[in-house]
PDB file of C-alpha atoms in Angstrom:
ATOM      1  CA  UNK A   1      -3.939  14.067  14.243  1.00  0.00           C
ATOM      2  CA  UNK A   2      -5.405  10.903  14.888  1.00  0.00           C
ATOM      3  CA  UNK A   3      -3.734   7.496  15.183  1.00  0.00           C
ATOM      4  CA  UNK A   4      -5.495   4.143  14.502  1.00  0.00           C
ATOM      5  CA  UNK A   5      -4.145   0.427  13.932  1.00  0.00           C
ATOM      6  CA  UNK A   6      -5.307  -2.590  11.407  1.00  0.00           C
ATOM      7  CA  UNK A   7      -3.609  -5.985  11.317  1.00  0.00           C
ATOM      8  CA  UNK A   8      -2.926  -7.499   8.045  1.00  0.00           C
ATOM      9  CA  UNK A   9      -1.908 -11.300   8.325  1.00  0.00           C
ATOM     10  CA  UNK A  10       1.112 -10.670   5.708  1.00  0.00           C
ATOM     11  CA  UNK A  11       2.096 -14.053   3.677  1.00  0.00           C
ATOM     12  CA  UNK A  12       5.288 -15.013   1.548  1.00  0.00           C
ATOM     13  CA  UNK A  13       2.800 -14.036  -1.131  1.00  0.00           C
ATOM     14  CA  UNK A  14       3.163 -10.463  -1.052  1.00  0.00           C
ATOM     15  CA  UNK A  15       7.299 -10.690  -0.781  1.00  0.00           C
ATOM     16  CA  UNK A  16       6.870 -13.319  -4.061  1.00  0.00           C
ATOM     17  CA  UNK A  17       8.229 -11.434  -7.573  1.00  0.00           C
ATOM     18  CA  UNK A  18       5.422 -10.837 -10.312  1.00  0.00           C
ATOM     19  CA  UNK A  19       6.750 -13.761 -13.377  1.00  0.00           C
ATOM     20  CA  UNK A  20       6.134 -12.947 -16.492  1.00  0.00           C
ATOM     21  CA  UNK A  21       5.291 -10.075 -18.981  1.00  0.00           C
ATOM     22  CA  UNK A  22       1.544 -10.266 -18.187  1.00  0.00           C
ATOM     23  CA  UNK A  23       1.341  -8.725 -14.299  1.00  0.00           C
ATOM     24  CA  UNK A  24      -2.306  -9.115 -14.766  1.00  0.00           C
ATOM     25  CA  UNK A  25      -2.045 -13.061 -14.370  1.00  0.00           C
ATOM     26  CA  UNK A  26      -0.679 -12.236 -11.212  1.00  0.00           C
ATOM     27  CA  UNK A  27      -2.619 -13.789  -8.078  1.00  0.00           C
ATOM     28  CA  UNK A  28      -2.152 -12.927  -4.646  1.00  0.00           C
ATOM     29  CA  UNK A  29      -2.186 -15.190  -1.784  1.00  0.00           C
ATOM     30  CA  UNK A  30      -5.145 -14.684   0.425  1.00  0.00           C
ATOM     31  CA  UNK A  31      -4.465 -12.910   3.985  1.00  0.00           C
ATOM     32  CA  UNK A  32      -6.258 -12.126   6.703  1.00  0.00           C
ATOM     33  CA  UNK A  33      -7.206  -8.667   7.785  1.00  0.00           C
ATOM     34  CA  UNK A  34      -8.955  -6.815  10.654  1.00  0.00           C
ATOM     35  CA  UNK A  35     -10.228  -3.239  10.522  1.00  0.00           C
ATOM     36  CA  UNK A  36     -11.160  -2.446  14.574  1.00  0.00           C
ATOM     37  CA  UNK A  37     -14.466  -0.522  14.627  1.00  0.00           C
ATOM     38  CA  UNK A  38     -12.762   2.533  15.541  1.00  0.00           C
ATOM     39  CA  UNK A  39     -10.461   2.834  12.889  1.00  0.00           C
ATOM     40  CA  UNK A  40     -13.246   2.555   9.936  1.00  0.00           C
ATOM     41  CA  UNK A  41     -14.990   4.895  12.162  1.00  0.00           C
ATOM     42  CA  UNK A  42     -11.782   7.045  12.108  1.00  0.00           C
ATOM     43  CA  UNK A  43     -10.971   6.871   8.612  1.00  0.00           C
ATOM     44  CA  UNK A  44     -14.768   7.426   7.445  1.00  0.00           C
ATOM     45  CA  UNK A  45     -14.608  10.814  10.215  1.00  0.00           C
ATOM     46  CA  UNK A  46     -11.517  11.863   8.757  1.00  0.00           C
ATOM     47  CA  UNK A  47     -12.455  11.144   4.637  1.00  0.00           C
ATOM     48  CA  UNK A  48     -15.901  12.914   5.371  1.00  0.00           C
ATOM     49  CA  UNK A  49     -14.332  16.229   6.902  1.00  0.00           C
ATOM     50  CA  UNK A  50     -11.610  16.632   3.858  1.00  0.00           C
ATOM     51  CA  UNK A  51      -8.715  15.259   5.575  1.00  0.00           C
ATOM     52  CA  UNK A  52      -5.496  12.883   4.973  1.00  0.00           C
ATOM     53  CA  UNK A  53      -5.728   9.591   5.314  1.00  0.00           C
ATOM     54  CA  UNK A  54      -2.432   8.522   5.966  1.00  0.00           C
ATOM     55  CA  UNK A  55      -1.186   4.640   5.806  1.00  0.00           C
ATOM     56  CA  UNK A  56       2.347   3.410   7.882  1.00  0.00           C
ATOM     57  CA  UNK A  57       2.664   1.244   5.480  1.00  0.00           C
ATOM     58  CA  UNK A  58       1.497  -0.908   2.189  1.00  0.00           C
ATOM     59  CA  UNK A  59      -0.023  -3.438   4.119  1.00  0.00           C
ATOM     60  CA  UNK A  60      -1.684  -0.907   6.049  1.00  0.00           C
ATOM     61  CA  UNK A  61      -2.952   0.778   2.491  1.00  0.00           C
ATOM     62  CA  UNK A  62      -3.626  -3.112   0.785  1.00  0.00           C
ATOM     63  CA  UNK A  63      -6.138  -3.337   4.455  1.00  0.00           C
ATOM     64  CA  UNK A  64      -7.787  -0.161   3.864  1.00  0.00           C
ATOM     65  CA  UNK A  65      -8.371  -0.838   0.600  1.00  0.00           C
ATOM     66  CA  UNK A  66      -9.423  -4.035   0.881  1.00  0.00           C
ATOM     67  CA  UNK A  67     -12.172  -3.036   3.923  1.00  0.00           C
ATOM     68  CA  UNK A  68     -13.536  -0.336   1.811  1.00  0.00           C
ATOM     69  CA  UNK A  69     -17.215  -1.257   0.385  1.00  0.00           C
ATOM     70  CA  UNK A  70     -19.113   1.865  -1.414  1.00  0.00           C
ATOM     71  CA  UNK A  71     -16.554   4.391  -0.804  1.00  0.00           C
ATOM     72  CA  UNK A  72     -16.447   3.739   3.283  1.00  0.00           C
ATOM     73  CA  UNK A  73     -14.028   1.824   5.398  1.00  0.00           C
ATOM     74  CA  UNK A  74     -16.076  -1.310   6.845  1.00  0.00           C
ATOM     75  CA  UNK A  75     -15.390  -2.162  10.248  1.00  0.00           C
ATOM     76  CA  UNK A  76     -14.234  -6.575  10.880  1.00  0.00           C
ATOM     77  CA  UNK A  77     -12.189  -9.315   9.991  1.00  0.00           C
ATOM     78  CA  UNK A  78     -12.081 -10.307   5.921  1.00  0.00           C
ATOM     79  CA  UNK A  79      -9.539 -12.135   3.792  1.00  0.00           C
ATOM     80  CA  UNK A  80      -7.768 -10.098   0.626  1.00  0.00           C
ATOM     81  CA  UNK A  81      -6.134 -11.158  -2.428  1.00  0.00           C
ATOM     82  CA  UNK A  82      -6.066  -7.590  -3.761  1.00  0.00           C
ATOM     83  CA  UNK A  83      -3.072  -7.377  -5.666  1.00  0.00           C
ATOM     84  CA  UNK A  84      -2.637  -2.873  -6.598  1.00  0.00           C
ATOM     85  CA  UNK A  85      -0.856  -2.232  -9.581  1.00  0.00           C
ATOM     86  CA  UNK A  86      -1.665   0.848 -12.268  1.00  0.00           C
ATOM     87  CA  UNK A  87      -4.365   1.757 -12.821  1.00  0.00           C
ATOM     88  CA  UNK A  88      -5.791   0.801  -9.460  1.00  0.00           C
ATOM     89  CA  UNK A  89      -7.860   3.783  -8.572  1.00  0.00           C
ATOM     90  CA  UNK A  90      -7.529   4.428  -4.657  1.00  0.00           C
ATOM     91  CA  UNK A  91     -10.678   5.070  -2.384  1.00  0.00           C
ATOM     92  CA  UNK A  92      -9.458   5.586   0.936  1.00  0.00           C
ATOM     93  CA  UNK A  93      -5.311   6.244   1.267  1.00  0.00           C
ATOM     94  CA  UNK A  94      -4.522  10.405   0.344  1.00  0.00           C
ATOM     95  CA  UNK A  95      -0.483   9.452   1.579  1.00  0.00           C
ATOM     96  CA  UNK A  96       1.832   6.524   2.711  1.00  0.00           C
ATOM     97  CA  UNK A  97       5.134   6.023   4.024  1.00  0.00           C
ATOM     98  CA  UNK A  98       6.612   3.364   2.752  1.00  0.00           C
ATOM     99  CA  UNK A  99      10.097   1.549   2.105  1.00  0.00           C
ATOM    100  CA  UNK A 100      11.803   1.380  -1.362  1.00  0.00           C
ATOM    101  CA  UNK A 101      10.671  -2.217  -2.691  1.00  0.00           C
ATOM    102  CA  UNK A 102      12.401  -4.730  -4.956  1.00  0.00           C
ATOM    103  CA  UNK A 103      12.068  -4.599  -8.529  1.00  0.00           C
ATOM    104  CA  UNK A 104       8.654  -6.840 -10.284  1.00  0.00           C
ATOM    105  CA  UNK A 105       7.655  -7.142  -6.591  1.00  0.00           C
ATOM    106  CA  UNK A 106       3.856  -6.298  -5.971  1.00  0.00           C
ATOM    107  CA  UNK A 107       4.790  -3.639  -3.237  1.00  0.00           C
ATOM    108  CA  UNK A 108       6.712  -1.988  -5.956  1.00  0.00           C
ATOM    109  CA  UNK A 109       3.573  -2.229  -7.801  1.00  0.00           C
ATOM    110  CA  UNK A 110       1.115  -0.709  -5.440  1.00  0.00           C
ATOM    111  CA  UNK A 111       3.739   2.247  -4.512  1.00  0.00           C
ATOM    112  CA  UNK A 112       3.836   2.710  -8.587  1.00  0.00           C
ATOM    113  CA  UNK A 113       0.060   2.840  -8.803  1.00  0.00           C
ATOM    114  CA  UNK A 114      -0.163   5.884  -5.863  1.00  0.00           C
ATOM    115  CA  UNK A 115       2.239   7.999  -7.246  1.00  0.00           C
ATOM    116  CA  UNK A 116       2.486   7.075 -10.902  1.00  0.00           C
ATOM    117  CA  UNK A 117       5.327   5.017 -12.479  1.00  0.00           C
ATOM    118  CA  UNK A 118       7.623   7.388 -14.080  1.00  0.00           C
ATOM    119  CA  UNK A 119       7.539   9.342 -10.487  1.00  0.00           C
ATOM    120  CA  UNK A 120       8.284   6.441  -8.657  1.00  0.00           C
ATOM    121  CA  UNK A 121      11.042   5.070 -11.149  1.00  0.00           C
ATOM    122  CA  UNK A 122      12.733   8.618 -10.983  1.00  0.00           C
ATOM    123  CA  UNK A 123      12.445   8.615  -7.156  1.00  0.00           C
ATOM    124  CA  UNK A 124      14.513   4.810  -7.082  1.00  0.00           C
ATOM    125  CA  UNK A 125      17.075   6.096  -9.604  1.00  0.00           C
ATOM    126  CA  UNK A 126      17.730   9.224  -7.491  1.00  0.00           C
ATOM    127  CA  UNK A 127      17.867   6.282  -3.823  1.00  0.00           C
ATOM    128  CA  UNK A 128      20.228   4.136  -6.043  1.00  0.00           C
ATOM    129  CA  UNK A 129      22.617   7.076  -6.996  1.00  0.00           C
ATOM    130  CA  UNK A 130      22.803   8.028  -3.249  1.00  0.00           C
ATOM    131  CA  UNK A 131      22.708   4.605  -2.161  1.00  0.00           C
ATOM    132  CA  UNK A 132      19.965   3.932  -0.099  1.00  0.00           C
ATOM    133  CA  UNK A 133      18.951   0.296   1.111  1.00  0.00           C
ATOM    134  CA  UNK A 134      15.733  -1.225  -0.282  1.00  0.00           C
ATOM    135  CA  UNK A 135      13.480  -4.201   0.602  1.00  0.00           C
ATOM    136  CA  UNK A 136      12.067  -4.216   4.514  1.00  0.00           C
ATOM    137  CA  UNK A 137      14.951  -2.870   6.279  1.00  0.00           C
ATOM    138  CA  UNK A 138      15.988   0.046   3.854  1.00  0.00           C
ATOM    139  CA  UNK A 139      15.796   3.661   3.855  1.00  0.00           C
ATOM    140  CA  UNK A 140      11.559   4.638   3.569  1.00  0.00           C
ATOM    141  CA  UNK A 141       9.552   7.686   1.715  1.00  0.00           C
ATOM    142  CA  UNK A 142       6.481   9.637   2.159  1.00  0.00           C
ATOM    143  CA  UNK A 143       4.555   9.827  -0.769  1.00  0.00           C
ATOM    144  CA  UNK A 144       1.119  12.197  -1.131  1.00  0.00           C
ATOM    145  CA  UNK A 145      -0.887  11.895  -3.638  1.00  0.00           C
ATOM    146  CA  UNK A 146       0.332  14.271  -6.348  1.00  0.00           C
ATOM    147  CA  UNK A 147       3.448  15.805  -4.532  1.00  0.00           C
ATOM    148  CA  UNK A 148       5.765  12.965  -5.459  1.00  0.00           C
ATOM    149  CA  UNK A 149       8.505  14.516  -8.621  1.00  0.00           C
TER     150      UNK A 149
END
């Protein structure tokens, strides 16, 4: 197991609720990312020998996915307004731990997109019958693409 680190300049943008019936009018604020060289080299070792790439995180995943140009992880500092919602298709994350997120919030949004929105639904109905705490300091989940159900 390997362990690498990105910083992703998080704004009140990504903690803002998605208005409206039409998600797709949604628009991120921009923040500021850095991928060190050794992570994209990490990541692009680890996706080229078959195994799990594993985000701490959804700004860690939002980084990640933002850094990744033709299918590898590019090493520097950028700016991302990706906002990850179904049907995103995801290039570089295999698995996240995450918290439960607030209803029409974009995190909520990117964790539905991974692991499908009828999964993820079932998984909050099941926290809010044994009353786990959402938002940032709440109870958290591991979710692998195609194991969450």
């Amino acid at each position: 197991m390997e362990r690498r680190f990105v910083t992703l300049d998080v704004g009140p943008g990504t903690f803002l609720p998605v208005r409206g019936e039409d998600e797709s009018t949604h628009r991120m604020h921009a923040e500021r990312y850095h991928v060190p060289e050794e992570t994209a080299a990490a990541v692009n070792r680890a996706r080229a020998e078959g195994r799990r790439v594993v985000a701490v995180g959804t700004t860690v995943v939002r980084t990640l996915e933002s850094a990744t140009e033709g299918g590898e992880v590019r090493p520097g500092t950028g700016s991302s307004r990706l906002f990850i919602r179904p049907p995103y298709r995801f290039q570089v994350v295999d698995a996240m731990l995450t918290n439960f997120h607030l209803p029409r919030s974009t995190l909520l949004m990117l964790v539905s997109a991974f692991a499908g929105r009828a999964q993820v639904l079932a998984a909050y109905q099941a926290a809010v019958a044994e009353r786990y705490r959402f938002f940032s300091y709440g109870d958290a989940m591991f979710i692998a693409t195609g194991v969450l159900g």
